[in-house]
Short mmCIF file of C-alpha atoms and ligand atoms in Angstrom, two decimals:
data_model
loop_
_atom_site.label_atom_id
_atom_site.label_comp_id
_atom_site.label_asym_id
_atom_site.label_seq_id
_atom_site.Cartn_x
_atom_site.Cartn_y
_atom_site.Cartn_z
CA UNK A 1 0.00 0.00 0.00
CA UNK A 2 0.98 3.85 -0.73
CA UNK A 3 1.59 5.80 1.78
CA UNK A 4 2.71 8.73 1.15
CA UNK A 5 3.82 10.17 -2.24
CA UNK A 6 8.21 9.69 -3.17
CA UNK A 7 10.21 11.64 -5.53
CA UNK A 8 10.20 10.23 -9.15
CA UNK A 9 9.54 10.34 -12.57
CA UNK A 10 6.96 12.91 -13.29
CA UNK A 11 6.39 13.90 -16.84
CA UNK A 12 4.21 16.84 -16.68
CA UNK A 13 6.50 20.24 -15.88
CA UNK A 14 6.87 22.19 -18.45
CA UNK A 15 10.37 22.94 -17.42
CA UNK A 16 11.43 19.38 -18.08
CA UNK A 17 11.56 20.40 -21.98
CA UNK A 18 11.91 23.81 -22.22
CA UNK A 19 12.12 23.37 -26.24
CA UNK A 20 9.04 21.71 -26.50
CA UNK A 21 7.29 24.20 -24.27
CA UNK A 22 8.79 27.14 -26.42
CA UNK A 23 7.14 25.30 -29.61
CA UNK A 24 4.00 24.51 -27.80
CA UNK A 25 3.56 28.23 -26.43
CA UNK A 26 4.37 29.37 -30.14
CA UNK A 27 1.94 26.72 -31.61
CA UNK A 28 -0.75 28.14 -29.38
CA UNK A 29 -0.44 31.78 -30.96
CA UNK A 30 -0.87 30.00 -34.20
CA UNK A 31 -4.07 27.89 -32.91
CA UNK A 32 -5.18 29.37 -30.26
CA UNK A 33 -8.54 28.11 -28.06
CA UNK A 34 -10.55 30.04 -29.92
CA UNK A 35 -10.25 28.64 -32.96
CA UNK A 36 -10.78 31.18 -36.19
CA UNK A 37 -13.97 28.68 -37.84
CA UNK A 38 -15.59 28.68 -34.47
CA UNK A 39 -18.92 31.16 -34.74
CA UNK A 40 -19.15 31.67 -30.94
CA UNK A 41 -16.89 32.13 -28.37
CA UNK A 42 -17.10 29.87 -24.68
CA UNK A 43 -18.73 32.59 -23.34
CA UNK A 44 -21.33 33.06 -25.44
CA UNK A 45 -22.03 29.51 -26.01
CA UNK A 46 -22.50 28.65 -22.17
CA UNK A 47 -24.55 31.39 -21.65
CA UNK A 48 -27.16 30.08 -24.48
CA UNK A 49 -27.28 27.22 -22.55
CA UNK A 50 -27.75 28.63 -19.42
CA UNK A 51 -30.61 30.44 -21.02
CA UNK A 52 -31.85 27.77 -22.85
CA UNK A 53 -31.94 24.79 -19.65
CA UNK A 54 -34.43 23.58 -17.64
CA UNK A 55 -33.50 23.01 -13.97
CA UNK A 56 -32.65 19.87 -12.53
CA UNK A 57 -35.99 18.39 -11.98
CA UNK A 58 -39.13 19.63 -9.41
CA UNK A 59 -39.42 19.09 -5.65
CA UNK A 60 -42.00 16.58 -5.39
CA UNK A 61 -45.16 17.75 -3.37
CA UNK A 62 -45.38 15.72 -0.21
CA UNK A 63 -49.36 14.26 0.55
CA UNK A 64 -49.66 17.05 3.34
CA UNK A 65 -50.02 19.34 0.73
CA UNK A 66 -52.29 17.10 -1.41
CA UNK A 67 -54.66 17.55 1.42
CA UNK A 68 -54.06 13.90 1.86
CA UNK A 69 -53.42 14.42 5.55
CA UNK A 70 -52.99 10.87 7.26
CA UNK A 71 -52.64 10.22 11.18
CA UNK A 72 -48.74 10.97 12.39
CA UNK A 73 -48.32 13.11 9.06
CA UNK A 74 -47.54 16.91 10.23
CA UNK A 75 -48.35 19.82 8.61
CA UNK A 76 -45.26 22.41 7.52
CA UNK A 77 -45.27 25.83 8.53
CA UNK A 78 -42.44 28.32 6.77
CA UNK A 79 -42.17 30.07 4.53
CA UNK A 80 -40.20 27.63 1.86
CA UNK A 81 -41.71 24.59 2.52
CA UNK A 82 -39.71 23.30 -0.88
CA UNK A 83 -36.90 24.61 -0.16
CA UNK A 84 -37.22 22.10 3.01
CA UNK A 85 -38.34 19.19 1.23
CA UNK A 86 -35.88 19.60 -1.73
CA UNK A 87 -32.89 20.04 1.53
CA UNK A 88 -34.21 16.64 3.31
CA UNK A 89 -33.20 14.97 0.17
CA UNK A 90 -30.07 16.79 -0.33
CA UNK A 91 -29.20 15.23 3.34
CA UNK A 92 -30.83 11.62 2.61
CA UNK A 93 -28.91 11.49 -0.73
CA UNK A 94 -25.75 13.21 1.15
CA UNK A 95 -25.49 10.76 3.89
CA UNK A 96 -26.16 7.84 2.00
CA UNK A 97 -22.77 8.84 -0.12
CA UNK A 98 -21.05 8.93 3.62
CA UNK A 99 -21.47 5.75 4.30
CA UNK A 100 -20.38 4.57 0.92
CA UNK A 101 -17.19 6.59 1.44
CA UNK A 102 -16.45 4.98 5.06
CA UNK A 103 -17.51 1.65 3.05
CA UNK A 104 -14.12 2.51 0.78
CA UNK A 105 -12.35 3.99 3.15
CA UNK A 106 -12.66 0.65 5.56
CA UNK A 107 -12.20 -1.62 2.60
CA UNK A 108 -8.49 0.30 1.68
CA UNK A 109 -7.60 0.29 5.35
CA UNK A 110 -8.33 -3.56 5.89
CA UNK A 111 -6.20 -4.14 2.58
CA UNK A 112 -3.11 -2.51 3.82
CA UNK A 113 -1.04 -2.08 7.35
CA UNK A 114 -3.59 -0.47 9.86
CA UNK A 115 -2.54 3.47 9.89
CA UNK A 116 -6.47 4.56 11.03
CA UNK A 117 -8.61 2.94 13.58
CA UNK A 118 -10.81 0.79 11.27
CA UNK A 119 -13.70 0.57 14.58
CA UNK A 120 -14.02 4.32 14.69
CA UNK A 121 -14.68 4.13 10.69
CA UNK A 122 -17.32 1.62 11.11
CA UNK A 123 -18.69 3.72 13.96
CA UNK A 124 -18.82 6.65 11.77
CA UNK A 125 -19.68 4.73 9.05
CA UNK A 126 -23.05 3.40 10.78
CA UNK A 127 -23.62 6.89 12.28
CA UNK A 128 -23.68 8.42 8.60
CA UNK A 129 -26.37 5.25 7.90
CA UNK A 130 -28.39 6.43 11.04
CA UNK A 131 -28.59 9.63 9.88
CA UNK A 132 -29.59 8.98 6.62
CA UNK A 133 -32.43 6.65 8.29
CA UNK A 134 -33.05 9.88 10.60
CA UNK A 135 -33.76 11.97 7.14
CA UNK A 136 -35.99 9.39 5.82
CA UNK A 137 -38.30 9.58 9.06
CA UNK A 138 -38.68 13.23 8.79
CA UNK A 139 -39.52 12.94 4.78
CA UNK A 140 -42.30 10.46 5.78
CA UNK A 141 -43.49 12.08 8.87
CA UNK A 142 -44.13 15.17 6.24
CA UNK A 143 -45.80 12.72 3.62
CA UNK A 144 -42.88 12.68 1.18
CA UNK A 145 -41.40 9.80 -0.47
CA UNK A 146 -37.95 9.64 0.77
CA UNK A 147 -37.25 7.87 -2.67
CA UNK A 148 -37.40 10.66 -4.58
CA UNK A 149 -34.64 12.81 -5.54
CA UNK A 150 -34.73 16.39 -5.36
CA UNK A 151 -32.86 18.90 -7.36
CA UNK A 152 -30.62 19.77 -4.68
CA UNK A 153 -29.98 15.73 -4.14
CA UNK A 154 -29.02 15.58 -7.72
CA UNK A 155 -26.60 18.83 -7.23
CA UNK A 156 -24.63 17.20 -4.12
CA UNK A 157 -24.48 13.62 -5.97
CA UNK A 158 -22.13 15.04 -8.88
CA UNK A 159 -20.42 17.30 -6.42
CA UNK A 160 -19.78 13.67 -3.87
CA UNK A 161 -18.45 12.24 -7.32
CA UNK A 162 -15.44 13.22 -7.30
CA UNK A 163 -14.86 12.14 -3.85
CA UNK A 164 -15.77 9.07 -4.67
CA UNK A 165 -13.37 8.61 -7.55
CA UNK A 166 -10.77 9.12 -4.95
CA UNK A 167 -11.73 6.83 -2.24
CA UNK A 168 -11.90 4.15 -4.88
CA UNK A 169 -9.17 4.28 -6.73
CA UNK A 170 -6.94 1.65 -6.47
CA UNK A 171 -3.74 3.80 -6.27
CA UNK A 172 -4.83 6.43 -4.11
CA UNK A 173 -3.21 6.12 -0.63
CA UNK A 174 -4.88 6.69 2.75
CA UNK A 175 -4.16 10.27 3.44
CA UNK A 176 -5.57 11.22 0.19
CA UNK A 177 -8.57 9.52 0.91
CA UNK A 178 -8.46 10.82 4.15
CA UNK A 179 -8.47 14.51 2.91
CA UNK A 180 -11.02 13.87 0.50
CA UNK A 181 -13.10 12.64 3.44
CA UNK A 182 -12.55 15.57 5.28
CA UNK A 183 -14.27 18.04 2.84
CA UNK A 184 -17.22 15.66 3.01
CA UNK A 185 -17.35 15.88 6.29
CA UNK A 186 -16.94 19.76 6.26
CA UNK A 187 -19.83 19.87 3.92
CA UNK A 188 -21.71 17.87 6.14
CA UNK A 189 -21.40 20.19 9.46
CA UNK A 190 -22.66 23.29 7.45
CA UNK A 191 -25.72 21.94 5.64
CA UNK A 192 -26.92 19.93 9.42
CA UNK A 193 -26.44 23.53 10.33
CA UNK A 194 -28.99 24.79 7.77
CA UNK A 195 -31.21 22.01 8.35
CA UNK A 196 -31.86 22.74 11.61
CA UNK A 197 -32.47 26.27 10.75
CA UNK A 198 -35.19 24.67 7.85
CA UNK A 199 -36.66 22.12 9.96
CA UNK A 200 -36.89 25.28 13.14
CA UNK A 201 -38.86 27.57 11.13
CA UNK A 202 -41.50 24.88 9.31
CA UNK A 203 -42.13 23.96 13.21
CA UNK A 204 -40.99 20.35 13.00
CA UNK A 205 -39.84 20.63 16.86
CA UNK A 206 -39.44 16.88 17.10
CA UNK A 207 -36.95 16.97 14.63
CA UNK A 208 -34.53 20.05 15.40
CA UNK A 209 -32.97 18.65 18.72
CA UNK A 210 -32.51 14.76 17.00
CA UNK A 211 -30.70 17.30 14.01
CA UNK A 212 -28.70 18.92 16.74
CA UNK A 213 -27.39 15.19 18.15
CA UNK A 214 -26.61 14.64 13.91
CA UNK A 215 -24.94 18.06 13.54
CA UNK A 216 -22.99 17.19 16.84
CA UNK A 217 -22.05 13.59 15.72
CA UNK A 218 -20.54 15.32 12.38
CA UNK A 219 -18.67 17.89 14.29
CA UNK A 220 -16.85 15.07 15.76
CA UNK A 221 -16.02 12.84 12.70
CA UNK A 222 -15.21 16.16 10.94
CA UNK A 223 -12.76 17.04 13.76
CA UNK A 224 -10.96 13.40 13.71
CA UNK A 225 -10.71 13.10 10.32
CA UNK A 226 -8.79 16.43 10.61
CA UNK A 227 -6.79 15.28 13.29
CA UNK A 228 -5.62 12.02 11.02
CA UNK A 229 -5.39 14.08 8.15
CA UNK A 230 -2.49 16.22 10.54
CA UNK A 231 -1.17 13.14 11.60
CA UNK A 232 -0.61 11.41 8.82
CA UNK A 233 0.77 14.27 6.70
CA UNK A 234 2.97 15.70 9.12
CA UNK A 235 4.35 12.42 10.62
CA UNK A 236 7.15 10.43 7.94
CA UNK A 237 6.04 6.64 9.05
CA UNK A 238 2.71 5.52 8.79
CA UNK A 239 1.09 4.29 12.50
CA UNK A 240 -1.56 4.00 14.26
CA UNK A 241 -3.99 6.96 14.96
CA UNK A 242 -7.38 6.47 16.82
FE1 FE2 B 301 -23.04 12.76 7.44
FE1 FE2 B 302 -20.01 12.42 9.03
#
């Protein structure tokens, strides 16, 4: 397993070829991005297609608002009841990528010499599941169908992506997947922040302190994963953090 990244063959400065770079940089005044035959410019093009787009899907209305009001299903006060539902399944899609992350994470650590505590991933691991089962209450307690997914769920599912890529490629080591946890969990403190906020003002007062205990739970993986992140970066030998 790779630990940390060693001096060696790396074929992309320009200054290793200074002649080629010289040609290239000359061959780009010749050519340049914009090439002469194209009618529009990058600028122009995106912004036709900003213009022209559709967003990325509808909020789906939940059955309280269907006036199909069933026992246990609560009403939402607020002023941007979408804007709540559409952030629930940000969350639910959100913490559903966390535990697929740990899943990665855990699987890379248990194929290599234990640098990380694999019990406090799994802990963290199931805590990102509980929370995603937490979500999924408060969608149904609303009448919503926790399997939809909302614009904003679609948004934070390319952005997790890239994450993703990292944690499951083969060659990346553990401190890169590390760091690339870290601004998942970063992302997660400040949107159970906003949550709370959301799920305060439509009156869902059953839900805000159980979103506090979630936003408090984050605060601490976000905090250890920074800690390892230190540990392993600053320290020359992989061992044992917990
Ligand atoms: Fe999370
Ligand atoms: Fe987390």
């Amino acid at each position: 397993m790779k630990e940390a990244a060693e001096f060696g063959l790396n074929k992309t400065p320009t200054q290793l070829n200074p002649a080629m770079t010289q040609s290239m940089l000359e061959g780009c005044k010749e050519f340049p991005p914009h090439a002469e035959d194209t009618a529009m410019d990058a600028f122009t093009m995106r912004k036709l297609y900003i213009e022209n787009s559709e967003q990325l899907g509808a909020v789906p209305l939940p059955s309280t608002f269907k006036g199909a009001v069933s026992t246990g299903v609560q009403a939402i006060k607020g002023n941007s009841p979408s804007v709540l539902i559409d952030k629930l399944g940000e969350r639910l899609a959100f913490e559903r990528s966390g535990v697929r992350l740990y899943d990665a994470l855990i699987t890379k650590c248990k194929s290599a010499e234990p640098v990380l505590d694999v019990s406090v991933l799994e802990q963290f691991r199931d805590n990102e599941a509980e929370h995603f089962a937490l979500v999924r209450d408060c969608i149904v307690s609303m009448g919503g169908d926790p399997t939809a997914q909302t614009p904003c769920a679609d948004a934070s599912g390319v952005a997790a992506m890239g994450l993703m890529q990292v944690l499951n490629d083969p060659r990346s080591t553990i401190p890169q997947c590390v760091g690339a946890i870290l601004m998942a969990e970063l992302a997660d403190v400040s949107a159970w922040e906003l949550l709370i906020e959301l799920v305060n003002e439509a009156g869902l007062s059953e839900y805000v302190a159980r979103f506090e205990e979630a936003k408090d739970l984050e605060e601490r993986h976000m905090q250890t994963i920074k800690d390892w992140l230190q540990s392993l970066t600053l320290s020359n030998e992989a061992r044992a953090v917990g």
